[in-house]
Amino acid sequence: DTGVSQDPRHKITKRGQNVTFRCDPISEHNRLYWYRQTLGQGPEFLTYFQNEAQLEKSRLLSDRFSAERPKGSFSTLEIQRTEQGDSAMYLCASSPSFLWDRQETQYFGPGTRLLVL
Amino acid sequence: GNSVTQMEGPVTLSEEAFLTINCTYTATGYPSLFWYVQYPGEGLQLLLKATKADDKGSNKGFEATYRKETTSFHLEKGSVQVSDSAVYFCALIIQGAQKLVFGQGTRLTINP
C-alpha cells in the first residue's frame, strides 16, 4: 500500500513564472485535499475534491491558483504568475469516503516546497 | 469561527522527561480532534485522534483526552525519547465540514 505521493518535492522558480504540482492520492480514496503551510505555521486549507468535482475552495485560493482532478485520481495544482508570497510548502492529502459516524482521517503526502525568487 | 491554539514552542526536554503540549480549541459545531506529527524533512503523520467527548486517543506512548468542558486536547507522554523530536500539530474537523483546522505547531527537541 503506497501512501500519498507528490511531485516535485522541491521547486525553485522566478517571480512571474507558472508552476504546476502533482498529487497522487492513496488508491481508492475518493477525497483529495490541498493545503498550504508557510514557515512556522500550521497547514491552511486551500481546496478539496470528491472524485473529480471540486466542492470547496478557500479564500486563500486566488484567481492565480487553479486545481484539477480530471479523472478522479491524481490532482494538479497550478500557480500562475508566481509571487514571492507564494513561497510555501504545498501539501496534498486524501481520505476515503466520509462517514461522520466513523470519522475518517486525512493522510498527507510529503509536500512540495516552493521557493519563488 | 473554528480555531486551534497550541502551546508556544520551542519545547526542549531531556530524554525520559514527561511531556505535555497544551491544545485548546474553539468550534462552531461538534469537532473531532487530532494530533499530527511532522518529523524533519517529512510530511504530516497522524499520531492520534478522538472523535467524541471523553475519548482518549493513544499511539506510540502518546495520549490525549477529548475534554469538552475545557475545550482541550492536551498531548502527553510519560517518557520522551530523542526520536520524538519533531513538530506537533493539534487539529480539528467539524462534523459536515471537510477541512482540517490546524494550530500553529509546537517544535519539540529532546536532548540525550
mmCIF file with all atom_site columns, C-alpha atoms in Angstrom:
data_model
loop_
_atom_site.group_PDB
_atom_site.id
_atom_site.type_symbol
_atom_site.label_atom_id
_atom_site.label_alt_id
_atom_site.label_comp_id
_atom_site.label_asym_id
_atom_site.label_entity_id
_atom_site.label_seq_id
_atom_site.pdbx_PDB_ins_code
_atom_site.Cartn_x
_atom_site.Cartn_y
_atom_site.Cartn_z
_atom_site.occupancy
_atom_site.B_iso_or_equiv
_atom_site.pdbx_formal_charge
_atom_site.auth_seq_id
_atom_site.auth_comp_id
_atom_site.auth_asym_id
_atom_site.auth_atom_id
_atom_site.pdbx_PDB_model_num
ATOM 1   C CA . ASP A 1 1   ? 0.000   0.000  0.000   1.00 0.00 ? 1   ASP A CA 1
ATOM 2   C CA . THR A 1 2   ? 1.636   3.224  -1.124  1.00 0.00 ? 2   THR A CA 1
ATOM 3   C CA . GLY A 1 3   ? 0.877   6.497  0.550   1.00 0.00 ? 3   GLY A CA 1
ATOM 4   C CA . VAL A 1 4   ? 0.123   9.866  -0.949  1.00 0.00 ? 4   VAL A CA 1
ATOM 5   C CA . SER A 1 5   ? 2.870   10.969 -3.324  1.00 0.00 ? 5   SER A CA 1
ATOM 6   C CA . GLN A 1 6   ? 3.682   14.455 -4.573  1.00 0.00 ? 6   GLN A CA 1
ATOM 7   C CA . ASP A 1 7   ? 5.877   15.675 -7.363  1.00 0.00 ? 7   ASP A CA 1
ATOM 8   C CA . PRO A 1 8   ? 8.163   17.555 -7.443  1.00 0.00 ? 8   PRO A CA 1
ATOM 9   C CA . ARG A 1 9   ? 9.400   17.625 -3.858  1.00 0.00 ? 9   ARG A CA 1
ATOM 10  C CA . HIS A 1 10  ? 11.132  20.951 -4.379  1.00 0.00 ? 10  HIS A CA 1
ATOM 11  C CA . LYS A 1 11  ? 10.626  23.738 -6.892  1.00 0.00 ? 11  LYS A CA 1
ATOM 12  C CA . ILE A 1 12  ? 12.543  26.979 -7.310  1.00 0.00 ? 12  ILE A CA 1
ATOM 13  C CA . THR A 1 13  ? 11.125  29.478 -9.753  1.00 0.00 ? 13  THR A CA 1
ATOM 14  C CA . LYS A 1 14  ? 11.379  33.115 -10.642 1.00 0.00 ? 14  LYS A CA 1
ATOM 15  C CA . ARG A 1 15  ? 8.636   35.588 -9.905  1.00 0.00 ? 15  ARG A CA 1
ATOM 16  C CA . GLY A 1 16  ? 6.104   35.692 -12.701 1.00 0.00 ? 16  GLY A CA 1
ATOM 17  C CA . GLN A 1 17  ? 6.600   32.114 -13.854 1.00 0.00 ? 17  GLN A CA 1
ATOM 18  C CA . ASN A 1 18  ? 3.914   29.445 -13.774 1.00 0.00 ? 18  ASN A CA 1
ATOM 19  C CA . VAL A 1 19  ? 4.351   26.251 -11.760 1.00 0.00 ? 19  VAL A CA 1
ATOM 20  C CA . THR A 1 20  ? 2.364   23.025 -11.570 1.00 0.00 ? 20  THR A CA 1
ATOM 21  C CA . PHE A 1 21  ? 2.404   20.413 -8.833  1.00 0.00 ? 21  PHE A CA 1
ATOM 22  C CA . ARG A 1 22  ? 1.044   16.900 -8.942  1.00 0.00 ? 22  ARG A CA 1
ATOM 23  C CA . CYS A 1 23  ? -0.522  14.779 -6.222  1.00 0.00 ? 23  CYS A CA 1
ATOM 24  C CA . ASP A 1 24  ? -1.289  11.056 -6.405  1.00 0.00 ? 24  ASP A CA 1
ATOM 25  C CA . PRO A 1 25  ? -3.624  10.021 -3.593  1.00 0.00 ? 25  PRO A CA 1
ATOM 26  C CA . ILE A 1 26  ? -3.904  6.650  -1.941  1.00 0.00 ? 26  ILE A CA 1
ATOM 27  C CA . SER A 1 27  ? -5.693  4.413  -4.407  1.00 0.00 ? 27  SER A CA 1
ATOM 28  C CA . GLU A 1 28  ? -9.446  4.130  -3.816  1.00 0.00 ? 28  GLU A CA 1
ATOM 29  C CA . HIS A 1 29  ? -9.501  7.347  -1.784  1.00 0.00 ? 29  HIS A CA 1
ATOM 30  C CA . ASN A 1 30  ? -12.165 9.465  -3.383  1.00 0.00 ? 30  ASN A CA 1
ATOM 31  C CA . ARG A 1 31  ? -11.459 12.676 -1.460  1.00 0.00 ? 31  ARG A CA 1
ATOM 32  C CA . LEU A 1 32  ? -8.394  14.785 -2.127  1.00 0.00 ? 32  LEU A CA 1
ATOM 33  C CA . TYR A 1 33  ? -7.295  17.964 -0.355  1.00 0.00 ? 33  TYR A CA 1
ATOM 34  C CA . TRP A 1 34  ? -4.726  20.690 -0.884  1.00 0.00 ? 34  TRP A CA 1
ATOM 35  C CA . TYR A 1 35  ? -3.221  22.694 1.969   1.00 0.00 ? 35  TYR A CA 1
ATOM 36  C CA . ARG A 1 36  ? -0.536  25.354 2.166   1.00 0.00 ? 36  ARG A CA 1
ATOM 37  C CA . GLN A 1 37  ? 1.964   25.603 5.002   1.00 0.00 ? 37  GLN A CA 1
ATOM 38  C CA . THR A 1 38  ? 4.165   28.630 5.491   1.00 0.00 ? 38  THR A CA 1
ATOM 39  C CA . LEU A 1 39  ? 7.231   28.630 7.696   1.00 0.00 ? 39  LEU A CA 1
ATOM 40  C CA . GLY A 1 40  ? 6.412   28.277 11.371  1.00 0.00 ? 40  GLY A CA 1
ATOM 41  C CA . GLN A 1 41  ? 2.676   27.888 10.808  1.00 0.00 ? 41  GLN A CA 1
ATOM 42  C CA . GLY A 1 42  ? 0.203   25.070 10.613  1.00 0.00 ? 42  GLY A CA 1
ATOM 43  C CA . PRO A 1 43  ? -1.241  23.985 7.273   1.00 0.00 ? 43  PRO A CA 1
ATOM 44  C CA . GLU A 1 44  ? -4.134  26.025 5.875   1.00 0.00 ? 44  GLU A CA 1
ATOM 45  C CA . PHE A 1 45  ? -6.866  24.531 3.739   1.00 0.00 ? 45  PHE A CA 1
ATOM 46  C CA . LEU A 1 46  ? -6.952  25.506 0.069   1.00 0.00 ? 46  LEU A CA 1
ATOM 47  C CA . THR A 1 47  ? -9.435  23.222 -1.669  1.00 0.00 ? 47  THR A CA 1
ATOM 48  C CA . TYR A 1 48  ? -10.867 19.722 -1.841  1.00 0.00 ? 48  TYR A CA 1
ATOM 49  C CA . PHE A 1 49  ? -12.267 17.294 -4.384  1.00 0.00 ? 49  PHE A CA 1
ATOM 50  C CA . GLN A 1 50  ? -14.691 14.459 -4.142  1.00 0.00 ? 50  GLN A CA 1
ATOM 51  C CA . ASN A 1 51  ? -13.865 12.306 -7.132  1.00 0.00 ? 51  ASN A CA 1
ATOM 52  C CA . GLU A 1 52  ? -13.437 14.813 -9.972  1.00 0.00 ? 52  GLU A CA 1
ATOM 53  C CA . ALA A 1 53  ? -15.677 17.509 -8.505  1.00 0.00 ? 53  ALA A CA 1
ATOM 54  C CA . GLN A 1 54  ? -14.075 20.465 -6.740  1.00 0.00 ? 54  GLN A CA 1
ATOM 55  C CA . LEU A 1 55  ? -16.509 21.071 -3.891  1.00 0.00 ? 55  LEU A CA 1
ATOM 56  C CA . GLU A 1 56  ? -14.898 23.758 -1.761  1.00 0.00 ? 56  GLU A CA 1
ATOM 57  C CA . LYS A 1 57  ? -12.316 26.471 -2.256  1.00 0.00 ? 57  LYS A CA 1
ATOM 58  C CA . SER A 1 58  ? -10.730 28.669 0.388   1.00 0.00 ? 58  SER A CA 1
ATOM 59  C CA . ARG A 1 59  ? -10.477 32.424 0.049   1.00 0.00 ? 59  ARG A CA 1
ATOM 60  C CA . LEU A 1 60  ? -6.725  31.780 0.073   1.00 0.00 ? 60  LEU A CA 1
ATOM 61  C CA . LEU A 1 61  ? -7.072  30.321 -3.411  1.00 0.00 ? 61  LEU A CA 1
ATOM 62  C CA . SER A 1 62  ? -6.762  33.461 -5.515  1.00 0.00 ? 62  SER A CA 1
ATOM 63  C CA . ASP A 1 63  ? -7.523  33.634 -9.222  1.00 0.00 ? 63  ASP A CA 1
ATOM 64  C CA . ARG A 1 64  ? -3.907  32.756 -9.954  1.00 0.00 ? 64  ARG A CA 1
ATOM 65  C CA . PHE A 1 65  ? -4.414  29.314 -8.424  1.00 0.00 ? 65  PHE A CA 1
ATOM 66  C CA . SER A 1 66  ? -6.244  26.501 -10.151 1.00 0.00 ? 66  SER A CA 1
ATOM 67  C CA . ALA A 1 67  ? -6.646  22.890 -9.147  1.00 0.00 ? 67  ALA A CA 1
ATOM 68  C CA . GLU A 1 68  ? -7.963  19.991 -11.171 1.00 0.00 ? 68  GLU A CA 1
ATOM 69  C CA . ARG A 1 69  ? -8.667  16.325 -10.707 1.00 0.00 ? 69  ARG A CA 1
ATOM 70  C CA . PRO A 1 70  ? -9.796  15.338 -14.184 1.00 0.00 ? 70  PRO A CA 1
ATOM 71  C CA . LYS A 1 71  ? -10.381 11.614 -13.758 1.00 0.00 ? 71  LYS A CA 1
ATOM 72  C CA . GLY A 1 72  ? -10.929 11.475 -10.054 1.00 0.00 ? 72  GLY A CA 1
ATOM 73  C CA . SER A 1 73  ? -7.470  10.073 -9.428  1.00 0.00 ? 73  SER A CA 1
ATOM 74  C CA . PHE A 1 74  ? -4.401  12.353 -9.410  1.00 0.00 ? 74  PHE A CA 1
ATOM 75  C CA . SER A 1 75  ? -4.700  16.107 -8.990  1.00 0.00 ? 75  SER A CA 1
ATOM 76  C CA . THR A 1 76  ? -2.714  19.097 -10.170 1.00 0.00 ? 76  THR A CA 1
ATOM 77  C CA . LEU A 1 77  ? -2.324  22.500 -8.559  1.00 0.00 ? 77  LEU A CA 1
ATOM 78  C CA . GLU A 1 78  ? -1.169  25.292 -10.839 1.00 0.00 ? 78  GLU A CA 1
ATOM 79  C CA . ILE A 1 79  ? 0.005   28.719 -9.760  1.00 0.00 ? 79  ILE A CA 1
ATOM 80  C CA . GLN A 1 80  ? 0.184   31.328 -12.481 1.00 0.00 ? 80  GLN A CA 1
ATOM 81  C CA . ARG A 1 81  ? 2.364   34.438 -12.342 1.00 0.00 ? 81  ARG A CA 1
ATOM 82  C CA . THR A 1 82  ? 4.002   33.360 -9.117  1.00 0.00 ? 82  THR A CA 1
ATOM 83  C CA . GLU A 1 83  ? 4.751   35.920 -6.421  1.00 0.00 ? 83  GLU A CA 1
ATOM 84  C CA . GLN A 1 84  ? 7.255   35.750 -3.587  1.00 0.00 ? 84  GLN A CA 1
ATOM 85  C CA . GLY A 1 85  ? 4.370   35.392 -1.157  1.00 0.00 ? 85  GLY A CA 1
ATOM 86  C CA . ASP A 1 86  ? 3.526   32.060 -2.781  1.00 0.00 ? 86  ASP A CA 1
ATOM 87  C CA . SER A 1 87  ? 6.675   30.536 -1.289  1.00 0.00 ? 87  SER A CA 1
ATOM 88  C CA . ALA A 1 88  ? 5.441   27.757 0.982   1.00 0.00 ? 88  ALA A CA 1
ATOM 89  C CA . MET A 1 89  ? 5.047   24.020 1.364   1.00 0.00 ? 89  MET A CA 1
ATOM 90  C CA . TYR A 1 90  ? 2.060   22.720 -0.606  1.00 0.00 ? 90  TYR A CA 1
ATOM 91  C CA . LEU A 1 91  ? 0.577   19.622 0.981   1.00 0.00 ? 91  LEU A CA 1
ATOM 92  C CA . CYS A 1 92  ? -1.799  17.132 -0.529  1.00 0.00 ? 92  CYS A CA 1
ATOM 93  C CA . ALA A 1 93  ? -3.942  14.731 1.483   1.00 0.00 ? 93  ALA A CA 1
ATOM 94  C CA . SER A 1 94  ? -6.512  12.077 0.698   1.00 0.00 ? 94  SER A CA 1
ATOM 95  C CA . SER A 1 95  ? -9.228  10.256 2.577   1.00 0.00 ? 95  SER A CA 1
ATOM 96  C CA . PRO A 1 96  ? -11.766 7.536  1.873   1.00 0.00 ? 96  PRO A CA 1
ATOM 97  C CA . SER A 1 97  ? -15.488 8.195  1.718   1.00 0.00 ? 97  SER A CA 1
ATOM 98  C CA . PHE A 1 98  ? -16.580 10.402 4.580   1.00 0.00 ? 98  PHE A CA 1
ATOM 99  C CA . LEU A 1 99  ? -18.933 8.895  7.128   1.00 0.00 ? 99  LEU A CA 1
ATOM 100 C CA . TRP A 1 100 ? -19.492 11.063 10.175  1.00 0.00 ? 100 TRP A CA 1
ATOM 101 C CA . ASP A 1 101 ? -20.190 8.174  12.472  1.00 0.00 ? 101 ASP A CA 1
ATOM 102 C CA . ARG A 1 102 ? -16.805 6.729  11.565  1.00 0.00 ? 102 ARG A CA 1
ATOM 103 C CA . GLN A 1 103 ? -14.718 9.817  11.184  1.00 0.00 ? 103 GLN A CA 1
ATOM 104 C CA . GLU A 1 104 ? -12.082 9.167  8.585   1.00 0.00 ? 104 GLU A CA 1
ATOM 105 C CA . THR A 1 105 ? -8.590  10.554 8.644   1.00 0.00 ? 105 THR A CA 1
ATOM 106 C CA . GLN A 1 106 ? -6.781  12.610 6.057   1.00 0.00 ? 106 GLN A CA 1
ATOM 107 C CA . TYR A 1 107 ? -3.454  11.091 5.008   1.00 0.00 ? 107 TYR A CA 1
ATOM 108 C CA . PHE A 1 108 ? -0.813  13.553 3.933   1.00 0.00 ? 108 PHE A CA 1
ATOM 109 C CA . GLY A 1 109 ? 1.884   13.403 1.297   1.00 0.00 ? 109 GLY A CA 1
ATOM 110 C CA . PRO A 1 110 ? 5.441   14.692 1.805   1.00 0.00 ? 110 PRO A CA 1
ATOM 111 C CA . GLY A 1 111 ? 4.654   18.061 0.259   1.00 0.00 ? 111 GLY A CA 1
ATOM 112 C CA . THR A 1 112 ? 6.143   20.236 -2.476  1.00 0.00 ? 112 THR A CA 1
ATOM 113 C CA . ARG A 1 113 ? 8.312   23.049 -1.222  1.00 0.00 ? 113 ARG A CA 1
ATOM 114 C CA . LEU A 1 114 ? 8.081   26.099 -3.485  1.00 0.00 ? 114 LEU A CA 1
ATOM 115 C CA . LEU A 1 115 ? 10.554  28.952 -3.427  1.00 0.00 ? 115 LEU A CA 1
ATOM 116 C CA . VAL A 1 116 ? 9.804   31.986 -5.563  1.00 0.00 ? 116 VAL A CA 1
ATOM 117 C CA . LEU A 1 117 ? 12.818  34.217 -6.157  1.00 0.00 ? 117 LEU A CA 1
ATOM 118 C CA . GLY B 2 1   ? -15.199 30.579 13.810  1.00 0.00 ? 1   GLY B CA 1
ATOM 119 C CA . ASN B 2 2   ? -13.168 27.416 14.275  1.00 0.00 ? 2   ASN B CA 1
ATOM 120 C CA . SER B 2 3   ? -9.640  27.680 15.631  1.00 0.00 ? 3   SER B CA 1
ATOM 121 C CA . VAL B 2 4   ? -6.942  25.779 17.482  1.00 0.00 ? 4   VAL B CA 1
ATOM 122 C CA . THR B 2 5   ? -4.443  27.284 19.891  1.00 0.00 ? 5   THR B CA 1
ATOM 123 C CA . GLN B 2 6   ? -1.322  25.415 20.867  1.00 0.00 ? 6   GLN B CA 1
ATOM 124 C CA . MET B 2 7   ? 1.308   25.922 23.453  1.00 0.00 ? 7   MET B CA 1
ATOM 125 C CA . GLU B 2 8   ? 4.077   28.185 22.222  1.00 0.00 ? 8   GLU B CA 1
ATOM 126 C CA . GLY B 2 9   ? 7.318   26.491 21.313  1.00 0.00 ? 9   GLY B CA 1
ATOM 127 C CA . PRO B 2 10  ? 10.000  25.544 21.065  1.00 0.00 ? 10  PRO B CA 1
ATOM 128 C CA . VAL B 2 11  ? 9.953   22.998 23.860  1.00 0.00 ? 11  VAL B CA 1
ATOM 129 C CA . THR B 2 12  ? 13.229  21.398 24.905  1.00 0.00 ? 12  THR B CA 1
ATOM 130 C CA . LEU B 2 13  ? 13.339  18.434 27.258  1.00 0.00 ? 13  LEU B CA 1
ATOM 131 C CA . SER B 2 14  ? 15.791  15.804 28.380  1.00 0.00 ? 14  SER B CA 1
ATOM 132 C CA . GLU B 2 15  ? 15.307  12.181 27.453  1.00 0.00 ? 15  GLU B CA 1
ATOM 133 C CA . GLU B 2 16  ? 12.851  10.329 29.735  1.00 0.00 ? 16  GLU B CA 1
ATOM 134 C CA . ALA B 2 17  ? 11.161  13.562 30.841  1.00 0.00 ? 17  ALA B CA 1
ATOM 135 C CA . PHE B 2 18  ? 7.379   13.913 30.989  1.00 0.00 ? 18  PHE B CA 1
ATOM 136 C CA . LEU B 2 19  ? 5.826   15.798 28.094  1.00 0.00 ? 19  LEU B CA 1
ATOM 137 C CA . THR B 2 20  ? 2.701   17.929 27.916  1.00 0.00 ? 20  THR B CA 1
ATOM 138 C CA . ILE B 2 21  ? 1.791   20.049 24.898  1.00 0.00 ? 21  ILE B CA 1
ATOM 139 C CA . ASN B 2 22  ? -1.345  22.072 25.502  1.00 0.00 ? 22  ASN B CA 1
ATOM 140 C CA . CYS B 2 23  ? -4.053  22.437 22.885  1.00 0.00 ? 23  CYS B CA 1
ATOM 141 C CA . THR B 2 24  ? -7.368  24.258 23.186  1.00 0.00 ? 24  THR B CA 1
ATOM 142 C CA . TYR B 2 25  ? -9.969  24.801 20.525  1.00 0.00 ? 25  TYR B CA 1
ATOM 143 C CA . THR B 2 26  ? -12.946 26.915 19.534  1.00 0.00 ? 26  THR B CA 1
ATOM 144 C CA . ALA B 2 27  ? -15.563 25.242 17.383  1.00 0.00 ? 27  ALA B CA 1
ATOM 145 C CA . THR B 2 28  ? -18.927 26.244 15.942  1.00 0.00 ? 28  THR B CA 1
ATOM 146 C CA . GLY B 2 29  ? -20.022 22.627 15.708  1.00 0.00 ? 29  GLY B CA 1
ATOM 147 C CA . TYR B 2 30  ? -19.057 19.247 17.113  1.00 0.00 ? 30  TYR B CA 1
ATOM 148 C CA . PRO B 2 31  ? -15.404 18.570 16.289  1.00 0.00 ? 31  PRO B CA 1
ATOM 149 C CA . SER B 2 32  ? -13.207 15.558 16.022  1.00 0.00 ? 32  SER B CA 1
ATOM 150 C CA . LEU B 2 33  ? -9.709  16.231 17.317  1.00 0.00 ? 33  LEU B CA 1
ATOM 151 C CA . PHE B 2 34  ? -6.325  15.131 16.035  1.00 0.00 ? 34  PHE B CA 1
ATOM 152 C CA . TRP B 2 35  ? -2.639  15.307 16.773  1.00 0.00 ? 35  TRP B CA 1
ATOM 153 C CA . TYR B 2 36  ? -0.338  15.178 13.756  1.00 0.00 ? 36  TYR B CA 1
ATOM 154 C CA . VAL B 2 37  ? 3.465   14.972 13.873  1.00 0.00 ? 37  VAL B CA 1
ATOM 155 C CA . GLN B 2 38  ? 5.961   16.260 11.321  1.00 0.00 ? 38  GLN B CA 1
ATOM 156 C CA . TYR B 2 39  ? 9.453   14.808 11.523  1.00 0.00 ? 39  TYR B CA 1
ATOM 157 C CA . PRO B 2 40  ? 12.303  16.746 9.875   1.00 0.00 ? 40  PRO B CA 1
ATOM 158 C CA . GLY B 2 41  ? 12.053  16.568 6.097   1.00 0.00 ? 41  GLY B CA 1
ATOM 159 C CA . GLU B 2 42  ? 8.850   14.523 6.135   1.00 0.00 ? 42  GLU B CA 1
ATOM 160 C CA . GLY B 2 43  ? 5.137   15.095 5.689   1.00 0.00 ? 43  GLY B CA 1
ATOM 161 C CA . LEU B 2 44  ? 2.446   15.157 8.351   1.00 0.00 ? 44  LEU B CA 1
ATOM 162 C CA . GLN B 2 45  ? 1.654   11.862 10.007  1.00 0.00 ? 45  GLN B CA 1
ATOM 163 C CA . LEU B 2 46  ? -1.405  11.188 12.102  1.00 0.00 ? 46  LEU B CA 1
ATOM 164 C CA . LEU B 2 47  ? -0.338  10.491 15.677  1.00 0.00 ? 47  LEU B CA 1
ATOM 165 C CA . LEU B 2 48  ? -3.717  10.009 17.368  1.00 0.00 ? 48  LEU B CA 1
ATOM 166 C CA . LYS B 2 49  ? -7.330  11.125 17.243  1.00 0.00 ? 49  LYS B CA 1
ATOM 167 C CA . ALA B 2 50  ? -10.528 11.303 19.293  1.00 0.00 ? 50  ALA B CA 1
ATOM 168 C CA . THR B 2 51  ? -13.990 11.708 17.857  1.00 0.00 ? 51  THR B CA 1
ATOM 169 C CA . LYS B 2 52  ? -16.190 12.390 20.876  1.00 0.00 ? 52  LYS B CA 1
ATOM 170 C CA . ALA B 2 53  ? -16.049 13.853 24.350  1.00 0.00 ? 53  ALA B CA 1
ATOM 171 C CA . ASP B 2 54  ? -14.073 11.850 26.955  1.00 0.00 ? 54  ASP B CA 1
ATOM 172 C CA . ASP B 2 55  ? -12.482 9.670  24.265  1.00 0.00 ? 55  ASP B CA 1
ATOM 173 C CA . LYS B 2 56  ? -8.782  9.049  24.722  1.00 0.00 ? 56  LYS B CA 1
ATOM 174 C CA . GLY B 2 57  ? -6.555  8.716  21.687  1.00 0.00 ? 57  GLY B CA 1
ATOM 175 C CA . SER B 2 58  ? -3.245  6.923  22.092  1.00 0.00 ? 58  SER B CA 1
ATOM 176 C CA . ASN B 2 59  ? -0.313  5.831  19.948  1.00 0.00 ? 59  ASN B CA 1
ATOM 177 C CA . LYS B 2 60  ? 3.451   5.247  20.432  1.00 0.00 ? 60  LYS B CA 1
ATOM 178 C CA . GLY B 2 61  ? 3.172   6.120  24.127  1.00 0.00 ? 61  GLY B CA 1
ATOM 179 C CA . PHE B 2 62  ? 1.410   9.415  23.442  1.00 0.00 ? 62  PHE B CA 1
ATOM 180 C CA . GLU B 2 63  ? -2.075  10.097 24.799  1.00 0.00 ? 63  GLU B CA 1
ATOM 181 C CA . ALA B 2 64  ? -4.654  12.862 24.572  1.00 0.00 ? 64  ALA B CA 1
ATOM 182 C CA . THR B 2 65  ? -8.149  13.064 26.054  1.00 0.00 ? 65  THR B CA 1
ATOM 183 C CA . TYR B 2 66  ? -11.012 14.984 24.433  1.00 0.00 ? 66  TYR B CA 1
ATOM 184 C CA . ARG B 2 67  ? -12.263 17.351 27.145  1.00 0.00 ? 67  ARG B CA 1
ATOM 185 C CA . LYS B 2 68  ? -15.402 19.120 26.029  1.00 0.00 ? 68  LYS B CA 1
ATOM 186 C CA . GLU B 2 69  ? -15.871 21.042 29.282  1.00 0.00 ? 69  GLU B CA 1
ATOM 187 C CA . THR B 2 70  ? -12.477 22.716 28.918  1.00 0.00 ? 70  THR B CA 1
ATOM 188 C CA . THR B 2 71  ? -12.361 22.555 25.086  1.00 0.00 ? 71  THR B CA 1
ATOM 189 C CA . SER B 2 72  ? -8.937  20.950 25.312  1.00 0.00 ? 72  SER B CA 1
ATOM 190 C CA . PHE B 2 73  ? -6.971  18.059 23.819  1.00 0.00 ? 73  PHE B CA 1
ATOM 191 C CA . HIS B 2 74  ? -3.589  18.143 25.523  1.00 0.00 ? 74  HIS B CA 1
ATOM 192 C CA . LEU B 2 75  ? -0.867  15.758 24.306  1.00 0.00 ? 75  LEU B CA 1
ATOM 193 C CA . GLU B 2 76  ? 1.093   13.806 26.927  1.00 0.00 ? 76  GLU B CA 1
ATOM 194 C CA . LYS B 2 77  ? 3.849   11.240 27.038  1.00 0.00 ? 77  LYS B CA 1
ATOM 195 C CA . GLY B 2 78  ? 5.350   9.783  30.165  1.00 0.00 ? 78  GLY B CA 1
ATOM 196 C CA . SER B 2 79  ? 8.933   9.337  28.978  1.00 0.00 ? 79  SER B CA 1
ATOM 197 C CA . VAL B 2 80  ? 10.148  11.030 25.811  1.00 0.00 ? 80  VAL B CA 1
ATOM 198 C CA . GLN B 2 81  ? 12.928  9.807  23.554  1.00 0.00 ? 81  GLN B CA 1
ATOM 199 C CA . VAL B 2 82  ? 15.327  11.622 21.250  1.00 0.00 ? 82  VAL B CA 1
ATOM 200 C CA . SER B 2 83  ? 13.381  10.164 18.318  1.00 0.00 ? 83  SER B CA 1
ATOM 201 C CA . ASP B 2 84  ? 10.283  12.125 19.439  1.00 0.00 ? 84  ASP B CA 1
ATOM 202 C CA . SER B 2 85  ? 11.932  15.358 18.317  1.00 0.00 ? 85  SER B CA 1
ATOM 203 C CA . ALA B 2 86  ? 9.548   16.828 15.747  1.00 0.00 ? 86  ALA B CA 1
ATOM 204 C CA . VAL B 2 87  ? 6.862   19.458 15.236  1.00 0.00 ? 87  VAL B CA 1
ATOM 205 C CA . TYR B 2 88  ? 3.470   18.546 16.691  1.00 0.00 ? 88  TYR B CA 1
ATOM 206 C CA . PHE B 2 89  ? 0.203   19.944 15.341  1.00 0.00 ? 89  PHE B CA 1
ATOM 207 C CA . CYS B 2 90  ? -3.177  19.872 17.019  1.00 0.00 ? 90  CYS B CA 1
ATOM 208 C CA . ALA B 2 91  ? -6.110  19.978 14.611  1.00 0.00 ? 91  ALA B CA 1
ATOM 209 C CA . LEU B 2 92  ? -9.884  19.723 14.443  1.00 0.00 ? 92  LEU B CA 1
ATOM 210 C CA . ILE B 2 93  ? -12.507 18.935 11.862  1.00 0.00 ? 93  ILE B CA 1
ATOM 211 C CA . ILE B 2 94  ? -16.158 19.871 12.249  1.00 0.00 ? 94  ILE B CA 1
ATOM 212 C CA . GLN B 2 95  ? -18.992 17.474 11.520  1.00 0.00 ? 95  GLN B CA 1
ATOM 213 C CA . GLY B 2 96  ? -20.149 18.050 7.975   1.00 0.00 ? 96  GLY B CA 1
ATOM 214 C CA . ALA B 2 97  ? -17.042 20.032 7.016   1.00 0.00 ? 97  ALA B CA 1
ATOM 215 C CA . GLN B 2 98  ? -14.121 18.758 5.004   1.00 0.00 ? 98  GLN B CA 1
ATOM 216 C CA . LYS B 2 99  ? -11.192 20.845 6.091   1.00 0.00 ? 99  LYS B CA 1
ATOM 217 C CA . LEU B 2 100 ? -8.819  20.300 8.941   1.00 0.00 ? 100 LEU B CA 1
ATOM 218 C CA . VAL B 2 101 ? -8.108  23.395 11.020  1.00 0.00 ? 101 VAL B CA 1
ATOM 219 C CA . PHE B 2 102 ? -4.602  23.318 12.465  1.00 0.00 ? 102 PHE B CA 1
ATOM 220 C CA . GLY B 2 103 ? -2.835  25.021 15.311  1.00 0.00 ? 103 GLY B CA 1
ATOM 221 C CA . GLN B 2 104 ? 0.458   26.752 14.646  1.00 0.00 ? 104 GLN B CA 1
ATOM 222 C CA . GLY B 2 105 ? 2.540   23.764 15.711  1.00 0.00 ? 105 GLY B CA 1
ATOM 223 C CA . THR B 2 106 ? 4.899   23.149 18.615  1.00 0.00 ? 106 THR B CA 1
ATOM 224 C CA . ARG B 2 107 ? 8.513   22.249 17.943  1.00 0.00 ? 107 ARG B CA 1
ATOM 225 C CA . LEU B 2 108 ? 9.814   19.653 20.385  1.00 0.00 ? 108 LEU B CA 1
ATOM 226 C CA . THR B 2 109 ? 13.502  18.895 20.865  1.00 0.00 ? 109 THR B CA 1
ATOM 227 C CA . ILE B 2 110 ? 14.643  16.051 23.088  1.00 0.00 ? 110 ILE B CA 1
ATOM 228 C CA . ASN B 2 111 ? 18.244  16.071 24.257  1.00 0.00 ? 111 ASN B CA 1
ATOM 229 C CA . PRO B 2 112 ? 20.042  12.838 25.198  1.00 0.00 ? 112 PRO B CA 1
#
